Every structure is written in structure tokens, then in C-alpha cells.
Coordinates of C-alpha atoms in Angstrom, one line a residue:
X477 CA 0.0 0.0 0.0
X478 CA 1.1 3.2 -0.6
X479 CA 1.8 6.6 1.6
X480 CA -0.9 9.5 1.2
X481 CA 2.7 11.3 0.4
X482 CA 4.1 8.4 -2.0
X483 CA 0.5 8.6 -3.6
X484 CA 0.6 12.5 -4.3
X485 CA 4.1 12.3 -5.5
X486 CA 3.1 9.4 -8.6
X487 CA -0.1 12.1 -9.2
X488 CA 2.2 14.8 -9.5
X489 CA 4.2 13.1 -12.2
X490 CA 0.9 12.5 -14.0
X491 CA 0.6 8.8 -13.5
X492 CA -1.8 6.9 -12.2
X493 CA -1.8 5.1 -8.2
X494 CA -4.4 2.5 -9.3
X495 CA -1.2 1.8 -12.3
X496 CA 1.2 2.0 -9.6
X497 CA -0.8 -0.3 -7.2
X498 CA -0.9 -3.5 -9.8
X499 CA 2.7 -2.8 -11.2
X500 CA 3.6 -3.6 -7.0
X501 CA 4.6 -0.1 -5.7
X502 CA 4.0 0.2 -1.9
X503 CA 5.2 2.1 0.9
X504 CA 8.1 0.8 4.0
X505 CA 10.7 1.7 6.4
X506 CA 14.5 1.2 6.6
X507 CA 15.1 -1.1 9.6
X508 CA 17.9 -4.0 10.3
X509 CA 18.0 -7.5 10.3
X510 CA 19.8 -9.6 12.7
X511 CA 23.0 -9.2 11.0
X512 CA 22.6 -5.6 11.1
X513 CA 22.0 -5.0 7.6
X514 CA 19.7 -2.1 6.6
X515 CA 16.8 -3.8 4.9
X516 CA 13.0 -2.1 4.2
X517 CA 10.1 -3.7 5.5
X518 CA 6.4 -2.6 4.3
X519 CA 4.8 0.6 6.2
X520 CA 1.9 2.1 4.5
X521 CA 2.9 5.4 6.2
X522 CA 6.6 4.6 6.0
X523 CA 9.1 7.4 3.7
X524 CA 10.7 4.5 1.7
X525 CA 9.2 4.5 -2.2
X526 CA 9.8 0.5 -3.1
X527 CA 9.5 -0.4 -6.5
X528 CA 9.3 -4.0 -7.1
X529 CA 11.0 -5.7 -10.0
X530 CA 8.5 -9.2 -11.3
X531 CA 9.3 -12.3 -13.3
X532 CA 6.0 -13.9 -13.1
X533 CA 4.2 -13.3 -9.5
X534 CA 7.7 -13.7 -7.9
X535 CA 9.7 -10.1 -6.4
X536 CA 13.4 -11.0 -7.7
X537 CA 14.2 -7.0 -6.9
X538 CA 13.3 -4.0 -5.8
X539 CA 14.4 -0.5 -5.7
X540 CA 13.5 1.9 -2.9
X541 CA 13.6 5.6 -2.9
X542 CA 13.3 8.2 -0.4
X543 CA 15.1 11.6 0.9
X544 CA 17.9 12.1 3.8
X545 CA 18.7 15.0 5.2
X546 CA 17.5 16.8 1.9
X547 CA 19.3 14.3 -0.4
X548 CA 17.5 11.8 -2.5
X549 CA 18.8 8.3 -1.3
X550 CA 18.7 4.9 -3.6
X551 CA 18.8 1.4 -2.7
X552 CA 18.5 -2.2 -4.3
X553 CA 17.2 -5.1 -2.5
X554 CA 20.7 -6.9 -1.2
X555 CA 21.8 -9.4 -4.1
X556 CA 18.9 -9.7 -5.8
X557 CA 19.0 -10.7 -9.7
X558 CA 19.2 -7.9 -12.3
X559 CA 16.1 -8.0 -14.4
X560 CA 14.6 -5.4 -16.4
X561 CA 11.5 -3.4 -15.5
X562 CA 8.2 -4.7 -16.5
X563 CA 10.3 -8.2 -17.6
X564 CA 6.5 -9.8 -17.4
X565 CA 6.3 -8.4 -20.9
X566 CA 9.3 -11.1 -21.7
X567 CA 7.5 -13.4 -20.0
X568 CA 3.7 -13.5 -21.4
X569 CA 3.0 -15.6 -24.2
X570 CA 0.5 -13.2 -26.0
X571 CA 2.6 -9.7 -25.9
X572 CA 6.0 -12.5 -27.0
X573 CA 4.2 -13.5 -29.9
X574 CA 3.1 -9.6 -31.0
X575 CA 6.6 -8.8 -30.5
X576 CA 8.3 -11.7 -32.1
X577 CA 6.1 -11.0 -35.2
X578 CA 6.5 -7.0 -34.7
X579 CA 3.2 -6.3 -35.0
X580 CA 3.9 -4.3 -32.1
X581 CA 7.8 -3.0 -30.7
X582 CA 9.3 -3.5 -27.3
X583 CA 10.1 0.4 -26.1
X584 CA 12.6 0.6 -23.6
X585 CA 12.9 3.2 -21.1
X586 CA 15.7 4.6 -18.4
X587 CA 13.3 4.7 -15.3
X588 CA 10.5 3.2 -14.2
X589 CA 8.2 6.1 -14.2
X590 CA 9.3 7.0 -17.5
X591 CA 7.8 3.2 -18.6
X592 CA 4.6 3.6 -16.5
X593 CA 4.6 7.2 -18.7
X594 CA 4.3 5.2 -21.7
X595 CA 2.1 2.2 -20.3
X596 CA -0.9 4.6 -19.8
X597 CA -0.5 6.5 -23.2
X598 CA -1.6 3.0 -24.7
X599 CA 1.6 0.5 -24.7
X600 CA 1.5 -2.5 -22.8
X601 CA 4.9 -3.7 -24.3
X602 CA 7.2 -1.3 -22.7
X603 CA 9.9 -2.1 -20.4
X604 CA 13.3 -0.4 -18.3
X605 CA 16.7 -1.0 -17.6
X606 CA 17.1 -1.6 -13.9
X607 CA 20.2 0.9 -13.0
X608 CA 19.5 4.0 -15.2
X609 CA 22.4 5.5 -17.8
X610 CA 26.1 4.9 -17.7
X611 CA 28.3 7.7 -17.2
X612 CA 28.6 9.8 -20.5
X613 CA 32.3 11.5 -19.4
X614 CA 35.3 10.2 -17.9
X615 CA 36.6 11.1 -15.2
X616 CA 38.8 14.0 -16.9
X617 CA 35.4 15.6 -18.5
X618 CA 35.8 13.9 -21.8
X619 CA 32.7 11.9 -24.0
X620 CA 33.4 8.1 -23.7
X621 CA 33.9 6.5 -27.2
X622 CA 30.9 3.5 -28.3
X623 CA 32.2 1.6 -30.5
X624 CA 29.3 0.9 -32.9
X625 CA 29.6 -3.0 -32.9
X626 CA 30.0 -5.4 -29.6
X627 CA 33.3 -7.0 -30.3
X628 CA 34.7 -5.4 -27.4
X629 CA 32.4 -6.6 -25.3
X630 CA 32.8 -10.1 -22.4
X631 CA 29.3 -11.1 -21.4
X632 CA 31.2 -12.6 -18.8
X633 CA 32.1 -8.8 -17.2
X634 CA 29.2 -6.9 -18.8
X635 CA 27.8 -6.2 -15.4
X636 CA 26.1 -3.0 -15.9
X637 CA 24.4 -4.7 -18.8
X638 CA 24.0 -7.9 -17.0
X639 CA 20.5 -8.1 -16.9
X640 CA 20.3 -8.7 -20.8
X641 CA 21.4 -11.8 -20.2
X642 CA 18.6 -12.8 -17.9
X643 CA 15.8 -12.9 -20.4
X644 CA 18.0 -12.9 -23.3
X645 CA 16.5 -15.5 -25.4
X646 CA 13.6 -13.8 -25.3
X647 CA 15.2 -9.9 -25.8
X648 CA 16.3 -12.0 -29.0
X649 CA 13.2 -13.1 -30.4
X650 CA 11.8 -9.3 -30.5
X651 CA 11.6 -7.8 -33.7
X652 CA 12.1 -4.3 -32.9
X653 CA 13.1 -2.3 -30.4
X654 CA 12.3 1.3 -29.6
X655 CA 15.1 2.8 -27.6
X656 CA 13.1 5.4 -26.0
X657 CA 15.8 6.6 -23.0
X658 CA 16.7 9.8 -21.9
X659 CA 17.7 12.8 -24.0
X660 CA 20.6 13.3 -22.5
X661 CA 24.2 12.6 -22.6
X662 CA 24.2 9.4 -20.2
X663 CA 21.0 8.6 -22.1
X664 CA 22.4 9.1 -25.3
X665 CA 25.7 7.0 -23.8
X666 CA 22.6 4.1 -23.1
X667 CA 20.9 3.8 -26.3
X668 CA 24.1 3.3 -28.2
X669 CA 25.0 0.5 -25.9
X670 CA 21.8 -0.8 -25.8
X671 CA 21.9 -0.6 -29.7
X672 CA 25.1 -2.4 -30.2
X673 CA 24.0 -5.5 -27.9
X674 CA 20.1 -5.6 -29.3
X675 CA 21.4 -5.5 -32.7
X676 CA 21.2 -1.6 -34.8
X677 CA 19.0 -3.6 -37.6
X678 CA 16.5 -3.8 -34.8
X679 CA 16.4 -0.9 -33.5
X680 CA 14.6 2.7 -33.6
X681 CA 15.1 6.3 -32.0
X682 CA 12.9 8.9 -30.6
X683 CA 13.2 12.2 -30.9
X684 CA 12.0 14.4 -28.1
X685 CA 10.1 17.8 -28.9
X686 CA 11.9 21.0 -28.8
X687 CA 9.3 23.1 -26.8
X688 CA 10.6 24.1 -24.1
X689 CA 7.8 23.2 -21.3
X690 CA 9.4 22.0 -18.3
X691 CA 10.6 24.0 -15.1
X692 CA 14.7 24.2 -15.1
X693 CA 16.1 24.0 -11.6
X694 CA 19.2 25.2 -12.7
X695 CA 18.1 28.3 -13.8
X696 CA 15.0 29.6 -12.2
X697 CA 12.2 31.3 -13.8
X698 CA 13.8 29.4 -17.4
X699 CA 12.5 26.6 -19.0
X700 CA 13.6 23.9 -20.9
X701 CA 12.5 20.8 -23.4
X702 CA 11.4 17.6 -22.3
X703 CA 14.2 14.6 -21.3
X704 CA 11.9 11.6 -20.9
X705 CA 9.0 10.2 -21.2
X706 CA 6.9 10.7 -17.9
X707 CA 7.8 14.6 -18.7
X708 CA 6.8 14.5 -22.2
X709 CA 3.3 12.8 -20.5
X710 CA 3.3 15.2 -18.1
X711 CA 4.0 18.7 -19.9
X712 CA 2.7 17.5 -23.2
X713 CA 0.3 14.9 -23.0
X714 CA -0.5 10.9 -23.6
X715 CA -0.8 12.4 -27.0
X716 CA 2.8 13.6 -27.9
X717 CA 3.9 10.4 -25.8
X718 CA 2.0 8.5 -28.9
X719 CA 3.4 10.8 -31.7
X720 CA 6.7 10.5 -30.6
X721 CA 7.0 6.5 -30.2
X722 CA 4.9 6.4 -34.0
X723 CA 7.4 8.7 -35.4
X724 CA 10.1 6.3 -34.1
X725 CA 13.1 6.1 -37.0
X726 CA 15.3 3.5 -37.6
X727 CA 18.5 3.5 -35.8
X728 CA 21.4 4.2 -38.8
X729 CA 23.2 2.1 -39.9
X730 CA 26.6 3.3 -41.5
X731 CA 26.4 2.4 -45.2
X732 CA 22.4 1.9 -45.7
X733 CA 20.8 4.5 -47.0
X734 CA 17.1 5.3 -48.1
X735 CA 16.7 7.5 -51.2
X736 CA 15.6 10.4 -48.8
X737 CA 19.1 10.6 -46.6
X738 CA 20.8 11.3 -50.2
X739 CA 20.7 14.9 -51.5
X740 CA 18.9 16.1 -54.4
X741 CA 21.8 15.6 -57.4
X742 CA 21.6 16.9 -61.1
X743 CA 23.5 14.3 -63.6
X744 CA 27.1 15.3 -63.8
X745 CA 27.9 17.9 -66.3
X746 CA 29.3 15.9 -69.2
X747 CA 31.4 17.8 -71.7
X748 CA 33.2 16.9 -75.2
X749 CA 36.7 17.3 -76.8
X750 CA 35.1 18.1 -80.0
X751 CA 38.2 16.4 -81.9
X752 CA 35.0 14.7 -84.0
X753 CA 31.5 14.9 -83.2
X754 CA 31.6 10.7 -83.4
X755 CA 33.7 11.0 -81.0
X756 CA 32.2 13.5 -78.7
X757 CA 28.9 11.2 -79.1
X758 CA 30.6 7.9 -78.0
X759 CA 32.5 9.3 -75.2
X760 CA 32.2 12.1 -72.6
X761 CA 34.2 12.9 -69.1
X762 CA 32.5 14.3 -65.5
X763 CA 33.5 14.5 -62.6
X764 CA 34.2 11.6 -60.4
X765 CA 34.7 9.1 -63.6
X766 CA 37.0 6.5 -63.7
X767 CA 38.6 6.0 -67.1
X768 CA 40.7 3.2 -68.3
X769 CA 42.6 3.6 -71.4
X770 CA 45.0 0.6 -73.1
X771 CA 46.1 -0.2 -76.1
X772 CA 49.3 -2.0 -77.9
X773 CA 52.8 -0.3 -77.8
X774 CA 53.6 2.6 -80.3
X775 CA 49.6 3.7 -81.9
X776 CA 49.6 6.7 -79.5
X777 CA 47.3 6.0 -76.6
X778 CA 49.1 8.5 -74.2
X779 CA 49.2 11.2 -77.1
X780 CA 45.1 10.8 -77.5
X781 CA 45.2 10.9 -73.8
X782 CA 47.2 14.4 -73.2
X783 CA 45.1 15.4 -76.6
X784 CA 41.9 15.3 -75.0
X785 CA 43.1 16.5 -71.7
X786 CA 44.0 19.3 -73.0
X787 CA 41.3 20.4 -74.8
X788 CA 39.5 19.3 -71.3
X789 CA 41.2 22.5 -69.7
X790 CA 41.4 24.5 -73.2
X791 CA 37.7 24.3 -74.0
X792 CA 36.1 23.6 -70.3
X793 CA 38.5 25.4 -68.0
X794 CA 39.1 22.0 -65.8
X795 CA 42.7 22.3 -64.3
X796 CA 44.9 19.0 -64.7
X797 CA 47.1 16.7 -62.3
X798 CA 49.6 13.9 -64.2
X799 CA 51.8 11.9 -63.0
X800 CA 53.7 11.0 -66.1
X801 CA 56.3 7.7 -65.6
X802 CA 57.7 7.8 -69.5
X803 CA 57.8 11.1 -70.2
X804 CA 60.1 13.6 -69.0
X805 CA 57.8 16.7 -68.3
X806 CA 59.8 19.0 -70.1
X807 CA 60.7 18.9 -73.4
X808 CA 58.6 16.0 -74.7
X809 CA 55.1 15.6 -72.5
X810 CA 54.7 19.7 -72.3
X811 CA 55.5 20.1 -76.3
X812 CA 52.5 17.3 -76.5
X813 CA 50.3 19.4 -74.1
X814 CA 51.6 22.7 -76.3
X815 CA 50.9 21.1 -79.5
X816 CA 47.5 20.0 -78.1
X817 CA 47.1 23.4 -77.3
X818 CA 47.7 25.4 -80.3
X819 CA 46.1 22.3 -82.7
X820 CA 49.6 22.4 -84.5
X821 CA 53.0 21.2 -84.5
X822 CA 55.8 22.9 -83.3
X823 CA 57.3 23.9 -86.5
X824 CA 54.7 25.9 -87.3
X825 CA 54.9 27.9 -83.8
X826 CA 55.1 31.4 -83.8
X827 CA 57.3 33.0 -81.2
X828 CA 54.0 34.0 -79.6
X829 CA 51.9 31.3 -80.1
X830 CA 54.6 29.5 -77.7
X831 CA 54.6 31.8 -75.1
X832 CA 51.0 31.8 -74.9
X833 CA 50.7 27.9 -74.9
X834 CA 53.6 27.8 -72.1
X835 CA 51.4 30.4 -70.4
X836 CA 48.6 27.7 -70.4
X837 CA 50.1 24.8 -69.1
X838 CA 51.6 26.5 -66.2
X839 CA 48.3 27.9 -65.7
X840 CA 46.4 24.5 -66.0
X841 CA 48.8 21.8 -65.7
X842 CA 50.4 20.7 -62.5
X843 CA 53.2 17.5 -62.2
X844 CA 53.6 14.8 -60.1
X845 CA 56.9 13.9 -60.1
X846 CA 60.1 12.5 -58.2
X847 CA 61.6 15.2 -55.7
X848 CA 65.6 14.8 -54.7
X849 CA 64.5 15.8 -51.5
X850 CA 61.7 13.2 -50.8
X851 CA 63.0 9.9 -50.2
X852 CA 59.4 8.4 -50.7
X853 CA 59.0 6.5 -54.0
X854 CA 56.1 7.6 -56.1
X855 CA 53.2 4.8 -55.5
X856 CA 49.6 5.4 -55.7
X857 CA 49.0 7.3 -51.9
X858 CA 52.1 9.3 -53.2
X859 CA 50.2 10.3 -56.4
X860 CA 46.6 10.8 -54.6
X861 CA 47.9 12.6 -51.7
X862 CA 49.9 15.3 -53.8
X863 CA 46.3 15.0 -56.6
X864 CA 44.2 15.8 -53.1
X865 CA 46.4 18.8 -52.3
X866 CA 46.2 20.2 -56.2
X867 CA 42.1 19.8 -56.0
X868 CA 42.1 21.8 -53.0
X869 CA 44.9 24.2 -54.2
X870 CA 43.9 24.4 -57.7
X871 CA 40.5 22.8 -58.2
X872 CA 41.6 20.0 -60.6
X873 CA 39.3 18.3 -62.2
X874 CA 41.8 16.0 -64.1
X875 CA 44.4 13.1 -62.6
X876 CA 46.1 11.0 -64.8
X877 CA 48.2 8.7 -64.1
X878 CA 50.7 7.8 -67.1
X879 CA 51.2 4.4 -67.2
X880 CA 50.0 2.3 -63.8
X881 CA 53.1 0.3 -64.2
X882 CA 55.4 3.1 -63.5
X883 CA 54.1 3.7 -60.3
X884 CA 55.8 2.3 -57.5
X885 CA 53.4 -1.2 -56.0
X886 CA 54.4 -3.1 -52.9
X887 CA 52.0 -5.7 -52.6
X888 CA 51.7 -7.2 -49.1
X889 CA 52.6 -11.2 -49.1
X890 CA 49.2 -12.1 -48.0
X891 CA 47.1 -10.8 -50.8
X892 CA 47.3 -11.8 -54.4
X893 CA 47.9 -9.4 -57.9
X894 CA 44.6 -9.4 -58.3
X895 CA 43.4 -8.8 -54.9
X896 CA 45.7 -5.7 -54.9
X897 CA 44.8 -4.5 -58.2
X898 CA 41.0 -4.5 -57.2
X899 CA 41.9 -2.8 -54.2
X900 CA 43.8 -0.2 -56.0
X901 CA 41.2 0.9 -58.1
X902 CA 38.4 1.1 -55.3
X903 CA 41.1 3.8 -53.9
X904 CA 41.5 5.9 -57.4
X905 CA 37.6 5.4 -57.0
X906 CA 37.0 6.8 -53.8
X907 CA 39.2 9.0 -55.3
X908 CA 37.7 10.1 -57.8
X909 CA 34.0 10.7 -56.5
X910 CA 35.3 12.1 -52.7
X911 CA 36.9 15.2 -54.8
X912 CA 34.5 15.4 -58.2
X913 CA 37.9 14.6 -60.6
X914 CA 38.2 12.6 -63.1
X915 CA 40.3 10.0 -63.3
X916 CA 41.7 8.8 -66.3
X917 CA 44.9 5.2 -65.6
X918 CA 46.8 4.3 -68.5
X919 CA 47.6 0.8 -68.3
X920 CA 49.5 -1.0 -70.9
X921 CA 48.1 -4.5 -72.0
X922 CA 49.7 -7.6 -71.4
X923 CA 51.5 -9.0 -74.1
X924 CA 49.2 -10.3 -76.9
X925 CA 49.7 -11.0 -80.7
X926 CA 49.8 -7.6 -82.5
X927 CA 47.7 -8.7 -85.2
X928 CA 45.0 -8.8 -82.6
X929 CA 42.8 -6.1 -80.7
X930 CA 43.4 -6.0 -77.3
X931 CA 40.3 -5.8 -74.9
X932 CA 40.8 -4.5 -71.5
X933 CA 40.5 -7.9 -70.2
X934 CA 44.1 -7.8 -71.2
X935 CA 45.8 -5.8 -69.0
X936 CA 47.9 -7.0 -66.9
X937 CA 47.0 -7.8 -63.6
X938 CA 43.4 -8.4 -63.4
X939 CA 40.3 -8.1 -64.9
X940 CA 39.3 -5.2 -62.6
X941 CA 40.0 -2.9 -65.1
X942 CA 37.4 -3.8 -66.8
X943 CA 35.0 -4.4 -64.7
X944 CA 35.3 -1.4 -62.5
X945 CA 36.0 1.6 -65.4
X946 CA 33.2 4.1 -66.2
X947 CA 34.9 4.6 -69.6
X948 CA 37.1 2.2 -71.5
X949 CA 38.9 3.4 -74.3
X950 CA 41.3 1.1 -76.5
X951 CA 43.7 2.9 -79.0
X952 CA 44.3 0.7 -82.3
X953 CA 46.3 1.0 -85.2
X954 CA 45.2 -2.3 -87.8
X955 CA 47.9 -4.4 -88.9
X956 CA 46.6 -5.2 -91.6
X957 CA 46.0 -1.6 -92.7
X958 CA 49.7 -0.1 -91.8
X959 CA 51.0 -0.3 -95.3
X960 CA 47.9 1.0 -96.9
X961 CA 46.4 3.7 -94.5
X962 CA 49.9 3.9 -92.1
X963 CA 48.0 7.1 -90.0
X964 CA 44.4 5.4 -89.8
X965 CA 43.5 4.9 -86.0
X966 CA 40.3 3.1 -84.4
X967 CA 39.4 4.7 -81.1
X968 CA 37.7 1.7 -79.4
X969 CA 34.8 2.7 -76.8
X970 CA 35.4 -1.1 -75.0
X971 CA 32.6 0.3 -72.0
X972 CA 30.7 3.3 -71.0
X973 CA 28.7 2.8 -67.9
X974 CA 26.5 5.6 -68.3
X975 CA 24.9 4.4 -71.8
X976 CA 23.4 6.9 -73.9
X977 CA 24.2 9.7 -71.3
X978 CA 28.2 9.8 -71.2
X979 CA 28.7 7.5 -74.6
X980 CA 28.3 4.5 -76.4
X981 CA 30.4 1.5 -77.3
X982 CA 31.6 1.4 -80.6
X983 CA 34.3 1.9 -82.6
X984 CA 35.6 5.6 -83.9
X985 CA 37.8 6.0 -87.1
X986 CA 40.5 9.0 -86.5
X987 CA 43.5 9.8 -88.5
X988 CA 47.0 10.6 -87.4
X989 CA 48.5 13.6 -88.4
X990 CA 52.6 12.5 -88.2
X991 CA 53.7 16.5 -88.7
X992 CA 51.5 18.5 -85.9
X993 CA 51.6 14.8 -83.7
X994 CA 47.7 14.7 -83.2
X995 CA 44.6 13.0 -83.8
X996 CA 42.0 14.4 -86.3
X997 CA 38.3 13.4 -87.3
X998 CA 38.7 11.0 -90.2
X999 CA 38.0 13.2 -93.0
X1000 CA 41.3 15.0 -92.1

């Protein structure tokens, strides 16, 4: 039975004493035991609050409450199991096989008035932890890290969380959860634990209203928004206690998304070289594109490469990053970018048709390259750390990286070619759509018969390359053309992921023009 004073404190919280009365609350007294330990015994006038803990019609705990000298004093019955609040829930066959087929969700709360809160705004499937919220700081005033998954954790010395174990099998069998704790640090310190122990595909989070309702006793005469539940009931209603557990969203989980959490995203601006309008209609670059481009030895694949690059930043204004292994930066891979440039070959250069096309490629060119002072070789984190810097120096929009196999690889023992390969490329990837730039590997086949076409299954390595390019570009000379047609060129679109927006496969017929050292549209 309870107090007349225990009785007008649960009214004042907005609950109900006829509630309180079947849940078990009653009223007692501290007094001692033979042993002299404190224990409470019933006393319907007594100043102990004891709330009782079921599994079934047994008592395995109970908590009392009551104040000391001004102080708020807490106590548990002396080694008594750890169970959660309302475990009956657990227990009954009827609200088990709601929960088990989530027809209805198991809310958990951090107090036992908060879960009374939510039992009379029309729950009967709501339960609490027994020993409130963990400590949100250490001990020098700093957040304590959750990690997001329970690895970490011995169920063997979980004893704050102890009382999972109790009824664990059937915890387990419940669909989903509503985590439904305080809004506070600690409480936000609970739900992730509680999360990473229930399983985050499980669970859901409430979010508490913003109006500011509730009496703050740390600043009189200001008020602040609801923490918990039995306020939200109290300040707000049975109501908002319902639109706040229906509004419940799922608990996110790092690397699902629904189409809502992405922003709204036009297609990426696609732009063309304009060497030949077939061209420009079988292949276009954007940002964050990964391009692959092979072909045999000696038909010009890194020319058509710094060609179109060039007119990238000539035409489009898109600021370039190249790591060239093969070419020496200056004279031979800037006179290509120069010639590229001017659409002409440098015996036809005026004295100021040089100095303007210098002028360019130091304005939009920029070089990876070896450093005597740097004892690092030049591998791929090399090249994408000193391509991250450019973007955010410069804005480039272009890396290349001229060929793969000049770049520096130390493969770990434990992982195969292919295995690094793939791993590689997911890098240049991220790459690629982390900082909007395209980028464009040049990767030389493995050997094959020169009478044949080489596909981009045959670069060495691994068949990654084709299977993870956006853009697969071949650059072929025919054999059995070369005496006939010695400058005729087949520009092979091998794969285009963005059909019909960013190309088509196919092949393009170009010419080679042996005096200016550039590819023109066919009819050249």
C-alpha cells in the first residue's frame, strides 16, 4: 500500500496510483536485520518509495527511494537478480508472440516512471533497464567512445548490462526495439550501448520535442524541453507520448541509406573534346569518372590521352594533375600538351603562339613527379595525396596517371595481384567521386599477338580494369592496314557505364596527323 505522500508524488508526475498499485509499488521503512543489515520492510505510512522488479508473480528485486537530510537516497534489495522493469512483458506468451512478429515494438525506457509514462499513453509492451544510464564523461570531463559493434564486449564482465542476459533468449526473439531513453548525454551514452547489444538492424530512436515546457532547476524562472517520457506525458500529454513512439526512426546504420538521406543531385555535367563529333557522341568525361585507357605499344594511346586533356582544360577550363612515368615533363610531354594546345605542330609555332601555350600549361597543368629531396617512391598514396592537395589548391578536375606500371606497387605477401589490383582501383575510385575529378589510368596490355585487338581484359593484372571503369577506351592502329592507311586509328569505346548519357560503345575512325603529332576526325 502506498503513503498519502508516496500517492501524491506518482499524481504529481501525472501517473496513475491504481497503475502504480498493480505494477507492486507500496510504501516501507528502513530497519535491520539480525545481521545488522539495513533492509525495508512494508509501512503504509513509512518514507521508503519501493518499487518492485516481477518475473512472473515472484519479487526477484526491488528498488527503494526516499530523501535524507535533503538528499534523494537509492537502494536495491541486497543481491537480488538484475532484471529489467516490466520483464513480465518477456514473460507473457501473448505480448511475446506480438513482439516476435512486430506487429507491435518492445520500447525501452531509463526509469521506471518513464515506462509507466508510456504504459498509460496506450503501450503495454514497454519495459526499463534496472540501473538507469552509464556515465557519458570520464573522469577528466571527456565523452566516452561506443564503439558501434559489440566485439569489445565479455558477457562474462558486462555487469552494468548484466540483466540482458537474464531474459535474453527472449530480448532475442523481439523484432524491434524502440530505444526510448533519456535525452541526455548518459541517455544518449545508453541507447548506443543498448543498440550495439540488441542489434542496430533492430532498433529505432525517438526524438523528443523542442518546446521548451518543463521547469529548469538550474536556472529559475527558465524553461527547458522535455528529457523523458513521464515529462513529455506530463508537460505535453499521452498524446505527444503517442506521436513521438509512431514517429520512431530507424537506428542508422553506416552504409544503408534510403533514397531520402541522399541529396537532391543533377547528372554530372558531361562535356566533349570536339576532336569529332563521333567521337564527342561515343565518349564524354564528368567529374568523379574513372577512365581506363589501353592499347598496344607505339599507336599513340598516351598522345590521344594528353590530346583530349587538353582540350578538357582548353575548352572547359578543368585544371589537370599527371603523373607521367615515360615522359620527362619537359621537353617531350609539355611540347604534346603545347601542341594539343595550339592544334599544331611545333614547327609551325610562332614565337608567340609558344609563349601563350607555355602560359597555359603553367596555368592548368600541374606535375607529379620524383623530388631529390623526398626519399618516398612515387606509388599510388604518393600520387593521390599530392592529386588531393592540387584539387584543393587548384581545383583540378583531371588526374592522370601515365602508365600504372610506372608507379611504385608493394604488394603485401598475404594478398594476391589481383586482390591488390582491385583494391587499388576502389582507392583511385573513392578518389575520384570524394573530390569530383576525373580519373583517367593508362595501363598497358599484357602481351598479346599484335595482329590482334586487345580488350581490357588484357591488361595485366586483373580483370578489374574492366569491370570497375566508367569509360574504356582502346587505341588501335590495324595491322593489316599499316602499309595501306599507315596514320588510320580506331578509337575503341570497349565500355561506358553511363549508356546513352556519357557515350556509347563502338568503334571511332580517327587519323593521325605524323607533322603537328595529333589525332584528327577521319576526313582530315
Amino acid at each position: 500500500m502506498l503513503s498519502e505522500r508516496h500517492a501524491r508524488g506518482i499524481e504529481e508526475r501525472s501517473l496513475s496510483i491504481e497503475l502504480a498499485a498493480d505494477m507492486g509499488l507500496y510504501s516501507g521503512r528502513l530497519s535491520r536485520d539480525g545481521r545488522d543489515n539495513v533492509i525495508v520492510e512494508r509501512d503504509p505510512e513509512g518514507p521508503v518509495l519501493c518499487i518492485p522488479y516481477f518475473e512472473g508473480d515472484a519479487e526477484v528485486n526491488c528498488k527503494y527511494r526516499w530523501s535524507q537530510d535533503g538528499e534523494r537516497r537509492f537502494m536495491q534489495k541486497k543481491d537480488a537478480a538484475k532484471t529489467v522493469y516490466n520483464a513480465n512483458v518477456l514473460l507473457n506468451p501473448e505480448t511475446m508472440n506480438r513482439l516476435a512478429a512486430g506487429s507491435d515494438s518492445l520500447i525501452w525506457t531509463e526509469g521506471e516512471f518513464d515506462c509507466q509514462a508510456v504504459l498509460l499513453s496506450g503501450y503495454d509492451t514497454c519495459i526499463s533497464v534496472p540501473d538507469g544510464a552509464p556515465p557519458a564523461r570520464d573522469k577528466n570531463g571527456k565523452l566516452i567512445h561506443v564503439p558501434e559493434d559489440d566485439r569489445d564486449i565479455d558477457p562474462e564482465d558486462d555487469d552494468k548490462f548484466s540483466f540482458l542476459g537474464r531474459l535474453m533468449d527472449s530480448i532475442m526473439e523481439v523484432k524491434h526495439h524502440i530505444i526510448a531513453v533519456d535525452g541526455d548525454e548518459p541517455g544518449g551514452r545508453l541507447a548506443k550501448e543498448l543498440v550495439r547489444r540488441l542489434g542496430v538492424a533492430k532498433c529505432f530512436w525517438i526524438e523528443y520535442p523542442k518546446d521548451e515546457v518543463v521547469p529548469d532547476k538550474k536556472r529559475k524562472g527558465k524553461l527547458r524541453p522535455c528529457k523523458d517520457m513521464n515529462e513529455v506525458r506530463k508537460y505535453l500529454g499521452a498524446e505527444k507520448v503517442r506521436e513521438i513512439i509512431e514517429n520512431a526512426k530507424p537506428w542508422p546504420v553506416k552504409g544503408l541509406f534510403r533514397l531520402n538521406d541522399y541529396p537532391d543531385v543533377e547528372l554530372p555535367s558531361m562535356i566533349e573534346l570536339g576532336i569529332s563529333k563521333t567521337l564527342d557522341d561515343h565518349m564524354k568525361l564528368y567529374p568523379g569518372q574513372f577512365v581506363i585507357a589501353t592499347g598496344i605499344p607505339n599507336v599513340g594511346k598516351s598522345t590521344f590521352i594528353n590530346q583530349i586533356v587538353t582540350l578538357a582544360a582548353k575548352k572547359h577550363k578543368w585544371p589537370v594533375a599527371v603523373f607521367s612515368g615515360e615522359k620527362d615533363v619537359k621537353p617531350f610531354l609539355a611540347q604534346e600538351l603545347m601542341t594539343a594546345f595550339l592544334d599544331k605542330g611545333k614547327p609551325d609555332w610562332s614565337f608567340e603562339e609558344k609563349k601563350r601555350a607555355e602560359a597555359f600549361v603553367q596555368r592548368y597543368f600541374q606535375f607529379i613527379d620524383y623530388d631529390d629531396s623526398l626519399e618516398d617512391e612515387i606509388d599510388l598514396k604518393f600520387v593521390l595525396d599530392r592529386a588531393a592537395a592540387a584539387v584543393f589548391r587548384d581545383g583540378v578536375k583531371l588526374l592522370i596517371i601515365d602508365p600504372w606500371n610506372e608507379l611504385e606497387h608493394s604488394r603485401p605477401m598475404n594478398i594476391s595481384l589481383t586482390e591488390y589490383v582491385g583494391q587499388a582501383i576502389r582507392k583511385l575510385k573513392r578518389f575520384a567521386k570524394m573530390f569530383g575529378v576525373c580519373v583517367i589510368v593508362v595501363a598497358h596490355p599484357k602481351k598479346i599477338d599484335l595482329k590482334s585487338i586487345p580488350t581490357l581484359y588484357d591488361i595485366s593484372d586483373s580483370a578489374h580494369w574492366y569491370n570497375k571503369a566508367d569509360l574504356g577506351i582502346i587505341v588501335h592502329a590495324d595491322p593489316e592496314r599499316a602499309a595501306e592507311a599507315p596514320n588510320e586509328r580506331q578509337i575503341i569505346i570497349a565500355k561506358v557505364r553511363l549508356k546513352r548519357i556519357a557515350g556509347l560503345t563502338g568503334i571511332v575512325p580517327l587519323n593521325f596527323d605524323d607533322k603537328a603529332g595529333l589525332f584528327r576526325k577521319h576526313d582530315f
